[in-house]
PDB file of C-alpha atoms in Angstrom:
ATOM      1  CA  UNK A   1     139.688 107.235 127.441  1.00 57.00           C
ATOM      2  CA  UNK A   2     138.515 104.261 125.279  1.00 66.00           C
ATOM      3  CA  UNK A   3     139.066 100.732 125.142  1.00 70.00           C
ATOM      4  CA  UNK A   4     138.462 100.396 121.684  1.00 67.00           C
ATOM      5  CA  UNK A   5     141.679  99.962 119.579  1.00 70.00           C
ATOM      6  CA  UNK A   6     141.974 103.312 117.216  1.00 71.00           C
ATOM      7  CA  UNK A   7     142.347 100.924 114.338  1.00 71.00           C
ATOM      8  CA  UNK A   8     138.999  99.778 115.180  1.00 66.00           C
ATOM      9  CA  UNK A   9     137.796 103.763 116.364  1.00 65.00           C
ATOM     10  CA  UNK A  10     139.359 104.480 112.581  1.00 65.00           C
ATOM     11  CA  UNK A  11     137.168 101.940 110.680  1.00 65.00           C
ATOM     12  CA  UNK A  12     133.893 102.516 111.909  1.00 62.00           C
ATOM     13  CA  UNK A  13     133.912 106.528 111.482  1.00 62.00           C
ATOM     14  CA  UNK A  14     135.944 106.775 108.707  1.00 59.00           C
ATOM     15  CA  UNK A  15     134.967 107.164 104.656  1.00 64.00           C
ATOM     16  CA  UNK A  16     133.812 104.812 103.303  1.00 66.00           C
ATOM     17  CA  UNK A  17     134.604 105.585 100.039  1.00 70.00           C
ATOM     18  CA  UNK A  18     131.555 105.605  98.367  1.00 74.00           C
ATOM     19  CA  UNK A  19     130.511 108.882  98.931  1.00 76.00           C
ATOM     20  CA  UNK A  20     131.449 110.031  95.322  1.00 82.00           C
ATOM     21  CA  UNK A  21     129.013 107.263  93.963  1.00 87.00           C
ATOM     22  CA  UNK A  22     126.347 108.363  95.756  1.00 90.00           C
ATOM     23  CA  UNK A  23     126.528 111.948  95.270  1.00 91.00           C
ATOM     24  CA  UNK A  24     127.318 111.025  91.397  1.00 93.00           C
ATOM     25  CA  UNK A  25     124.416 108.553  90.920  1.00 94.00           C
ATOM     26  CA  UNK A  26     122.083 110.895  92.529  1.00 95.00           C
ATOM     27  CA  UNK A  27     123.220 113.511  89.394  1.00 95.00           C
ATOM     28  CA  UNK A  28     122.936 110.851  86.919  1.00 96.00           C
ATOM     29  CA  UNK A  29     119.330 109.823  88.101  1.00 97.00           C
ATOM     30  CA  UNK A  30     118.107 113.406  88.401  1.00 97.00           C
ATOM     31  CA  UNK A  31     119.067 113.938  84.565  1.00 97.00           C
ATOM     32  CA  UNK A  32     117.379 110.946  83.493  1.00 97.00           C
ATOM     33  CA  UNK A  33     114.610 111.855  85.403  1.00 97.00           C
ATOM     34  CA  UNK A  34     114.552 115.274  84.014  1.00 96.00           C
ATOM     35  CA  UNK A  35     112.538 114.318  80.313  1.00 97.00           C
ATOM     36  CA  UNK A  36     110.432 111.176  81.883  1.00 98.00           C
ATOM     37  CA  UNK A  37     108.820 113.652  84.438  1.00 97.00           C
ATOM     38  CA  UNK A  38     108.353 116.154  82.014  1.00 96.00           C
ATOM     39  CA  UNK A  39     106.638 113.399  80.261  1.00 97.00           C
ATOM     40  CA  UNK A  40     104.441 111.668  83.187  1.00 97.00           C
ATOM     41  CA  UNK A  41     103.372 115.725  84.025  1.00 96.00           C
ATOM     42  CA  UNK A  42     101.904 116.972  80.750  1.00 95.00           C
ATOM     43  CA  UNK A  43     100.378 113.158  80.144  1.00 95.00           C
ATOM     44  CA  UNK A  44      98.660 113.001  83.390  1.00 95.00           C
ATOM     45  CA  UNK A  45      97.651 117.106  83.018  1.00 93.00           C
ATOM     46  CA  UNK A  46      96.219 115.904  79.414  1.00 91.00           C
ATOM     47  CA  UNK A  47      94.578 113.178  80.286  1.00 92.00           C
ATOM     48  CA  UNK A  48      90.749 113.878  79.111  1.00 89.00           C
ATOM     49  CA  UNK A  49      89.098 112.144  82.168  1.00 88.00           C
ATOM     50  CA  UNK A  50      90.556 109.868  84.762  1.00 90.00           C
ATOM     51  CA  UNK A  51      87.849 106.980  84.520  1.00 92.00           C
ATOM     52  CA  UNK A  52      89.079 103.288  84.020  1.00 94.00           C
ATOM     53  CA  UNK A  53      89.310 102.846  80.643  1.00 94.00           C
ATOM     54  CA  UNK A  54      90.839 106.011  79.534  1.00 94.00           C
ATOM     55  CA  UNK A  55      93.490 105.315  82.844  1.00 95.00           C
ATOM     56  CA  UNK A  56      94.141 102.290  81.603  1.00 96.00           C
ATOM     57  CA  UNK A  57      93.991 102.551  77.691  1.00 95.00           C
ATOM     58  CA  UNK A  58      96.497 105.382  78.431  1.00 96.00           C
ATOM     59  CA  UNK A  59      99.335 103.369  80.569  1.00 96.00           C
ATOM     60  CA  UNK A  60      98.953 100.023  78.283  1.00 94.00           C
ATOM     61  CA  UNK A  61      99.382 102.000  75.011  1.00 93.00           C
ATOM     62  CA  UNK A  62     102.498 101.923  72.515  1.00 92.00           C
ATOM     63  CA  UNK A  63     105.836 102.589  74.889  1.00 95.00           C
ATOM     64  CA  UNK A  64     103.989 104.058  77.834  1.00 96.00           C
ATOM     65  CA  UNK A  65     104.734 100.993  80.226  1.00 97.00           C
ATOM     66  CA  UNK A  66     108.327 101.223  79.154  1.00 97.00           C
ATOM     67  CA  UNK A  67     108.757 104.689  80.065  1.00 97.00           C
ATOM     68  CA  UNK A  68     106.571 104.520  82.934  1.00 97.00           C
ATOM     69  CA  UNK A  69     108.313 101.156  84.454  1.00 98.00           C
ATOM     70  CA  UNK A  70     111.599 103.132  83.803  1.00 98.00           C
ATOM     71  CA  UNK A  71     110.283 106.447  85.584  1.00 98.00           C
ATOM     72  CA  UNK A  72     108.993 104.486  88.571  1.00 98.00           C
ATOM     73  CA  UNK A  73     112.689 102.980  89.213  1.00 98.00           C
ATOM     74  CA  UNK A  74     114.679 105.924  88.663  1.00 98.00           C
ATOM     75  CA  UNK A  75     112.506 108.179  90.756  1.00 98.00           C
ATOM     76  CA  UNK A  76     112.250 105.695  93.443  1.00 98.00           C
ATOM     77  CA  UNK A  77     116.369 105.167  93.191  1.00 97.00           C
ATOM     78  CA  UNK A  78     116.506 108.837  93.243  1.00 98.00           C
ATOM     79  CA  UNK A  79     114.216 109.374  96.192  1.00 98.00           C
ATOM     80  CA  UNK A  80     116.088 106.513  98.125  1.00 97.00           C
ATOM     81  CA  UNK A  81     119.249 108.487  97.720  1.00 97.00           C
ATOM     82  CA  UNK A  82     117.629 111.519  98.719  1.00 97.00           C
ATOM     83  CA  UNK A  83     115.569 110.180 101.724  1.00 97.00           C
ATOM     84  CA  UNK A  84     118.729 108.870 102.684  1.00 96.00           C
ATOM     85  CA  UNK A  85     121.020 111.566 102.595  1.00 95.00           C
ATOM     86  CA  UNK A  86     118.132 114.174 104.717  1.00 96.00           C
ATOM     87  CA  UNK A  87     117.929 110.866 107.158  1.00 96.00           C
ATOM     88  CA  UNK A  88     121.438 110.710 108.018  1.00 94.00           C
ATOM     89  CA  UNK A  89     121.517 114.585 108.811  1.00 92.00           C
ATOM     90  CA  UNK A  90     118.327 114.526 110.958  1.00 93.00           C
ATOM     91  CA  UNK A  91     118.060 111.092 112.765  1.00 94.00           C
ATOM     92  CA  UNK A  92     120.405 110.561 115.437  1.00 93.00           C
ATOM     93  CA  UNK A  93     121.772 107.893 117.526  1.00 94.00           C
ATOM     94  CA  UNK A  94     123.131 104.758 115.564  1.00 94.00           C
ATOM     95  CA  UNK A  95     119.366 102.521 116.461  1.00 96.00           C
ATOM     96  CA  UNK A  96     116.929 105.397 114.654  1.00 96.00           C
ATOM     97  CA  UNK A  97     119.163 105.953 111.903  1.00 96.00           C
ATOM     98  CA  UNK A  98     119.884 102.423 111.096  1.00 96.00           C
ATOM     99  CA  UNK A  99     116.178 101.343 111.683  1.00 97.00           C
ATOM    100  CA  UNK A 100     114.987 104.612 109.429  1.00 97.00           C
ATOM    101  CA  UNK A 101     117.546 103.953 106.591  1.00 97.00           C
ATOM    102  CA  UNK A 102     116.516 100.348 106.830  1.00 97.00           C
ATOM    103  CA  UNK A 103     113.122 101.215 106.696  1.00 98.00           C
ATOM    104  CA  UNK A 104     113.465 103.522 103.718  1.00 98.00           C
ATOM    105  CA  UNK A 105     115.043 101.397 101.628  1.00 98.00           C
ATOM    106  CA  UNK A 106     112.466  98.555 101.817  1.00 98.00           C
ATOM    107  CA  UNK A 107     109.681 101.234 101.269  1.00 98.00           C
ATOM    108  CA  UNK A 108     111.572 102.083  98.518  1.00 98.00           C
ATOM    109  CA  UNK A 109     112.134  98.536  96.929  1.00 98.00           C
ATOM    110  CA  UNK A 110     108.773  97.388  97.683  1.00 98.00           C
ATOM    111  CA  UNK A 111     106.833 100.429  96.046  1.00 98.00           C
ATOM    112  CA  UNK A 112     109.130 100.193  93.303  1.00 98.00           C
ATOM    113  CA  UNK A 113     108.581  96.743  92.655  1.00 98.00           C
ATOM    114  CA  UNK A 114     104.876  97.144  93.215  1.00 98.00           C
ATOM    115  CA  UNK A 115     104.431 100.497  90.500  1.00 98.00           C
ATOM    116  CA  UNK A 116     106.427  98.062  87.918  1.00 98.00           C
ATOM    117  CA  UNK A 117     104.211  95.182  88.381  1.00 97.00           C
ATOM    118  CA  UNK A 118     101.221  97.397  88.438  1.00 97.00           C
ATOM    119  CA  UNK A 119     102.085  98.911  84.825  1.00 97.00           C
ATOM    120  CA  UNK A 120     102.852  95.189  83.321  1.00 97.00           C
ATOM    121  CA  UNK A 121      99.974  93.778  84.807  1.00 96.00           C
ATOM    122  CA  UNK A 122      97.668  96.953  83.259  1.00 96.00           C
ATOM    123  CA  UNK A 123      99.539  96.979  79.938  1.00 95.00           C
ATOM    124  CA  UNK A 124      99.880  92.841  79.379  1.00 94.00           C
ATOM    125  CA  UNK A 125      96.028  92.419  80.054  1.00 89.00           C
ATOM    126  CA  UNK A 126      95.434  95.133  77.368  1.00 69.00           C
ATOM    127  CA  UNK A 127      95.802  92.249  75.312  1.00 51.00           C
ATOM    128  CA  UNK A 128      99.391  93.616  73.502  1.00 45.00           C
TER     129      UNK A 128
ATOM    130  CA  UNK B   1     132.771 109.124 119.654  1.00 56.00           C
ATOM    131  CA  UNK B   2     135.349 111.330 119.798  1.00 68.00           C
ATOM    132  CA  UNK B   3     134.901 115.021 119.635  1.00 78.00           C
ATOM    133  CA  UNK B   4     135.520 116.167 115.878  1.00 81.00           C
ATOM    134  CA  UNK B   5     135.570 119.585 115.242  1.00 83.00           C
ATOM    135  CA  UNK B   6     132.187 120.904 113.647  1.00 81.00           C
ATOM    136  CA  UNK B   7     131.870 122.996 110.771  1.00 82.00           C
ATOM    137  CA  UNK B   8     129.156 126.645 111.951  1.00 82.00           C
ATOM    138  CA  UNK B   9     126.467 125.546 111.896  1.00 81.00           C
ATOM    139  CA  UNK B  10     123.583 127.294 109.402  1.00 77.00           C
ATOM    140  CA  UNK B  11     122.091 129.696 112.225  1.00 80.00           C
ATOM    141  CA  UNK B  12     125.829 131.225 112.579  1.00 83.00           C
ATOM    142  CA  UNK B  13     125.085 132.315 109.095  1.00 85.00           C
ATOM    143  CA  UNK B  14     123.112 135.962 108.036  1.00 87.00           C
ATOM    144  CA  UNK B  15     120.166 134.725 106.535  1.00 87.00           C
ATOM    145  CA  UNK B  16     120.429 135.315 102.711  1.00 85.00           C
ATOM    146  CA  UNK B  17     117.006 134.535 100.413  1.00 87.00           C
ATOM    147  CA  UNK B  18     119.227 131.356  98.661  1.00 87.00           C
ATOM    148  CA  UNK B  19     119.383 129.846 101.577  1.00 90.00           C
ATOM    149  CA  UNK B  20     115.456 128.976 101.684  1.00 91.00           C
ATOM    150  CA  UNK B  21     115.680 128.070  98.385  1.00 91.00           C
ATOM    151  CA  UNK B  22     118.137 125.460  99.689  1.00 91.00           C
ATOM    152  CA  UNK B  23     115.914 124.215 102.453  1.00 93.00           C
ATOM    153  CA  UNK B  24     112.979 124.161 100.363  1.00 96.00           C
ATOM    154  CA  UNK B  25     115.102 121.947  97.144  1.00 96.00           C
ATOM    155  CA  UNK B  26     114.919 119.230 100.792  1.00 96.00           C
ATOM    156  CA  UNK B  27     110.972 120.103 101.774  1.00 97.00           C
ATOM    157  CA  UNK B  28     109.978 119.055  98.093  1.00 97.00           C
ATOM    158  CA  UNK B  29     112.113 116.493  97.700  1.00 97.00           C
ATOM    159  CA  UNK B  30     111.034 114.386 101.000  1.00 98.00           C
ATOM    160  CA  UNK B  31     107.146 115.348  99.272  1.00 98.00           C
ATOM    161  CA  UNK B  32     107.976 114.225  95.851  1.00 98.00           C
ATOM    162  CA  UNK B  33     109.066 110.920  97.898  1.00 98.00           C
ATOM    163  CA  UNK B  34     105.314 111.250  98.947  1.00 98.00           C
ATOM    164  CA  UNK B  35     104.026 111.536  96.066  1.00 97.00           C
ATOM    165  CA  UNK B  36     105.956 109.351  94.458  1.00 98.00           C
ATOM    166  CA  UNK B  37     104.112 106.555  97.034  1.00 97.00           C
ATOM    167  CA  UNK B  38     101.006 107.852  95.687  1.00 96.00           C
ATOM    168  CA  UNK B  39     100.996 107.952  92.280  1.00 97.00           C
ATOM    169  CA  UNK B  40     102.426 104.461  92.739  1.00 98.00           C
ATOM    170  CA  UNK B  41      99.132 103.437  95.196  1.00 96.00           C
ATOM    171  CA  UNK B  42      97.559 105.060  92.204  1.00 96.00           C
ATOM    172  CA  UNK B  43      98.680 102.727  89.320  1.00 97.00           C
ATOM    173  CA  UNK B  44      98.169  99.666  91.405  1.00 97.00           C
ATOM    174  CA  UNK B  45      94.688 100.499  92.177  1.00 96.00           C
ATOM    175  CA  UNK B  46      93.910 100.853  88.290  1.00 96.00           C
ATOM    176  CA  UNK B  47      95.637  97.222  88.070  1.00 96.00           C
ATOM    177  CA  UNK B  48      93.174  95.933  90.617  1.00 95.00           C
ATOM    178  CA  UNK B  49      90.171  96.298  88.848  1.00 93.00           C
ATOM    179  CA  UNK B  50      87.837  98.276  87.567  1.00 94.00           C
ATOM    180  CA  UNK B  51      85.755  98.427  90.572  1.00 95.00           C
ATOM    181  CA  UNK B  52      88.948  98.990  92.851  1.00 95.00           C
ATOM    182  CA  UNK B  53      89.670 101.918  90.505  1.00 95.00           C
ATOM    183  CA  UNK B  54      86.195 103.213  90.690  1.00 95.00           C
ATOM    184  CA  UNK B  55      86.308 102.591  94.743  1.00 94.00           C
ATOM    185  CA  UNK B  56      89.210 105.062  95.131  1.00 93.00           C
ATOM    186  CA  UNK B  57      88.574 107.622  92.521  1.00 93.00           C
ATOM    187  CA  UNK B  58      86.623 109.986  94.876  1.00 92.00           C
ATOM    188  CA  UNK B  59      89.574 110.373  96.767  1.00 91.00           C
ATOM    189  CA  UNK B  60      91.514 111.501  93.614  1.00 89.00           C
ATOM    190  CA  UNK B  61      89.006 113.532  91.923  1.00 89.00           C
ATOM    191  CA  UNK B  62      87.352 115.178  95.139  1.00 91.00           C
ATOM    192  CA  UNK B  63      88.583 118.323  96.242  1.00 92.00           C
ATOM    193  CA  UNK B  64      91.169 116.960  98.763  1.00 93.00           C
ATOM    194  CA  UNK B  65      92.684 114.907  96.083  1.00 93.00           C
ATOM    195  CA  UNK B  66      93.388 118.140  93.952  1.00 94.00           C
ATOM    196  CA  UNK B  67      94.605 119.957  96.477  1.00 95.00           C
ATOM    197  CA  UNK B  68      97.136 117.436  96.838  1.00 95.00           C
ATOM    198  CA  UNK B  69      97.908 116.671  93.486  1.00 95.00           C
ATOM    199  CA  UNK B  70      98.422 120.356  93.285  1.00 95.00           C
ATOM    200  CA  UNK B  71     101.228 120.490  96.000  1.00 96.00           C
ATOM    201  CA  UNK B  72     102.645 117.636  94.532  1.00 97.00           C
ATOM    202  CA  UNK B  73     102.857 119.265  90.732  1.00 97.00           C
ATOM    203  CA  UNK B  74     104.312 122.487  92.638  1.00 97.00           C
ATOM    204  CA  UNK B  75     106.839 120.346  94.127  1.00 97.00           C
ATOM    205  CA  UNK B  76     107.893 118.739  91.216  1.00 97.00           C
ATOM    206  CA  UNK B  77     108.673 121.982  89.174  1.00 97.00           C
ATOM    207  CA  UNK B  78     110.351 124.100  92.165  1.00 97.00           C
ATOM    208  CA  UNK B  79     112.567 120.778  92.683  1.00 97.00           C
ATOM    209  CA  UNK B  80     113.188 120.274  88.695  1.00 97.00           C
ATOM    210  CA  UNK B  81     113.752 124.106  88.419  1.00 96.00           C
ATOM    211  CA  UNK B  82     116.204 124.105  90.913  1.00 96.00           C
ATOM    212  CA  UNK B  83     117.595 120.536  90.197  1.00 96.00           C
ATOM    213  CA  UNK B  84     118.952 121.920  87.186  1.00 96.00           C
ATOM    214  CA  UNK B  85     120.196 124.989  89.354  1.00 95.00           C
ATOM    215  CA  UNK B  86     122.187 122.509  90.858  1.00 95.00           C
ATOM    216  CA  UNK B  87     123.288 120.924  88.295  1.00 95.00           C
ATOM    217  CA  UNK B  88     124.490 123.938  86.862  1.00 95.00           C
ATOM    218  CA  UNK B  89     126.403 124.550  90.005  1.00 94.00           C
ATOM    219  CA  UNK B  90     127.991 121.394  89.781  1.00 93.00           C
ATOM    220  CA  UNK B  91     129.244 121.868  86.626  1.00 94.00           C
ATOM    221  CA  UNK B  92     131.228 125.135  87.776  1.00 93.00           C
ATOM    222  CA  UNK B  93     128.065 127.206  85.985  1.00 92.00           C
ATOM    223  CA  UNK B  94     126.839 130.206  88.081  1.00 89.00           C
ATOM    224  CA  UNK B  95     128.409 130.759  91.432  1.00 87.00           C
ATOM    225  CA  UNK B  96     128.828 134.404  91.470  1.00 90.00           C
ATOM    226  CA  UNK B  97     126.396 135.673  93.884  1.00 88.00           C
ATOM    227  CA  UNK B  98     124.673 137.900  91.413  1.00 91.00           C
ATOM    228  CA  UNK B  99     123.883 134.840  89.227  1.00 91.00           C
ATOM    229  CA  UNK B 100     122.966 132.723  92.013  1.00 90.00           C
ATOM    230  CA  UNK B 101     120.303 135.152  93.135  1.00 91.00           C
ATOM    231  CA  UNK B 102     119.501 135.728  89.250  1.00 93.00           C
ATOM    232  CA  UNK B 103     118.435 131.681  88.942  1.00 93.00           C
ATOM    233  CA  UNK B 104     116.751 131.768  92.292  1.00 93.00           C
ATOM    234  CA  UNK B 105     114.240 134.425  91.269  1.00 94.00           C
ATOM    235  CA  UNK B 106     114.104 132.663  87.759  1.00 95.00           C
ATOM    236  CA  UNK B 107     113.190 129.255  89.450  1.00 95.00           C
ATOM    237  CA  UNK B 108     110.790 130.945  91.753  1.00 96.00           C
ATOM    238  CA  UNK B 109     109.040 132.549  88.538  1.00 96.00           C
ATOM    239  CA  UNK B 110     108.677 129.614  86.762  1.00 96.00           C
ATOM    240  CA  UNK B 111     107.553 127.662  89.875  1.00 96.00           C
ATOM    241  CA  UNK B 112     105.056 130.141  89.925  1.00 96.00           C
ATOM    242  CA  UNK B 113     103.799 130.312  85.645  1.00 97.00           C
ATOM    243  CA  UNK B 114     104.886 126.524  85.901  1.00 95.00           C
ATOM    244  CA  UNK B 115     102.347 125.479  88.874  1.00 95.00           C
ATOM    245  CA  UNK B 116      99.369 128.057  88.134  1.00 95.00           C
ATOM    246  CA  UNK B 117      99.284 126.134  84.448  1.00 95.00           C
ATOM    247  CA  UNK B 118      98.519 122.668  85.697  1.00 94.00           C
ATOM    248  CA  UNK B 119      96.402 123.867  88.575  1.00 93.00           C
ATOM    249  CA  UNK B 120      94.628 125.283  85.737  1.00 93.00           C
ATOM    250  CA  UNK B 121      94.412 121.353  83.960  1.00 91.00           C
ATOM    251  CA  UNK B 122      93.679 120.021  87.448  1.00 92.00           C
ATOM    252  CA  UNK B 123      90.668 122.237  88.067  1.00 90.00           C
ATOM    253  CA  UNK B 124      89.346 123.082  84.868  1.00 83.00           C
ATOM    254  CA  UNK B 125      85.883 121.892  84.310  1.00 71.00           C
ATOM    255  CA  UNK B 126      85.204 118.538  83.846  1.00 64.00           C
ATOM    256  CA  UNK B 127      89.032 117.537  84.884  1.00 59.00           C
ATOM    257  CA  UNK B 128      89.315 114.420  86.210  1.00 53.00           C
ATOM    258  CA  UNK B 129      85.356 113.409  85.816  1.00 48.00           C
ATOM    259  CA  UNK B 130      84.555 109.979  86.412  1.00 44.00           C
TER     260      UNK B 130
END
């Protein structure tokens, strides 16, 4: 027996409608992820030393920043969806869940934001 | 909340080898998220400075650091191989259980050729030497 109105019962555990979005933008991200990590591994792997200026030379030259800045976001919007979708099978109880999806996404933004600054700031004082 | 009926859960199930490979598409996805967060502390690092850079390298190029980098690499190509095993799936590709179990030894193979390559750029000599 609840006091809670079934309208109200009804809108709070009900779809929500976006479920197709998510499950659809995680596909979209994973194939556009697909080349740039191909990309990132065999760069890294062929990097001849991982000093300073060869690190460096390496992310500020021709289109690397572009593709790295564009990497960085879609794997990070592709590991938010993920993260997401194991946290809402594992964490219970509407506090831990909430406060861990919460948490994820600002981890997410914030390292985002941070790897795309990181590659400007490398690539603009290359002197382009 | 009200009782809502719940589909079997996975131990109801006889194990079948897929099913790991299901579990462990999650395990190095949640790691890739990992190492995403440190290839990331990585790049910002390099934008500090050259002595920032030079402070942290150790960690990267020491044996630790390979190690890691090593998992991570792993990771990526079991989840890419089977991200496209999945995508493949949801295109209506491959659901008979003969070709399911077909791409999950192919994904486990190339895992396997896949990751023993780039350990070999990882810890080939003078990889990574500051």
């Amino acid at each position: 027996m609840s006091l809670r109105a079934p309208l109200a019962r009804a809108l709070h555990h009900g779809s929500a409608h976006d479920g197709v979005g998510h499950w659809l933008i995680q596909r979209v991200t994973a194939v556009a992820l697909a080349p740039l990590a191909i990309w990132l591994l065999i760069a890294l792997l062929s990097l001849p030393s991982s000093d300073y200026p060869t690190v460096t030379g390496w992310i500020g030259a021709g289109l690397h920043p572009v593709l790295l800045a564009l990497t960085l976001l879609i794997a990070s919007w592709h590991s938010w969806l993920g993260i997401q979708e194991v946290i809402e099978d594992y964490v219970h109880g509407f506090v831990s869940k909430s406060s861990a999806l919460l948490a994820s996404l600002f981890v997410h933004v914030l390292f985002a934001a941070g790897g795309v600054y990181a590659v400007l700031r490398i690539a603009l004082a290359g002197g382009a | 909340m009200a009782e809502r009926p719940l589909s079997p859960h996975i131990t109801r199930y006889r194990w079948a080898y897929t099913m790991t490979l299901s579990i462990v598409h999650r395990i190095t996805g949640v790691a890739l998220a990992l190492a995403l967060l440190g290839l990331i502390a990585w790049l910002v690092s390099a934008s500090l400075g050259a002595e920032t850079y030079a402070a942290i390298l150790p960690l990267l190029t020491g044996i630790a650091g390979k190690l890691l980098a090593s998992l991570a690499v792993a990771a990526l190509i079991y989840h890419f191989c089977n991200g496209l095993r999945h995508l493949a799936w949801d295109l209506g590709f491959g659901y008979e259980r003969v070709d399911a179990r077909r791409s999950a030894v192919l994904v486990l193979a190339v895992t396997l050729i896949g990751a023993a390559v780039c350990l070999y750029f990882i810890f080939r000599p003078g990889a990574g030497a500051a």
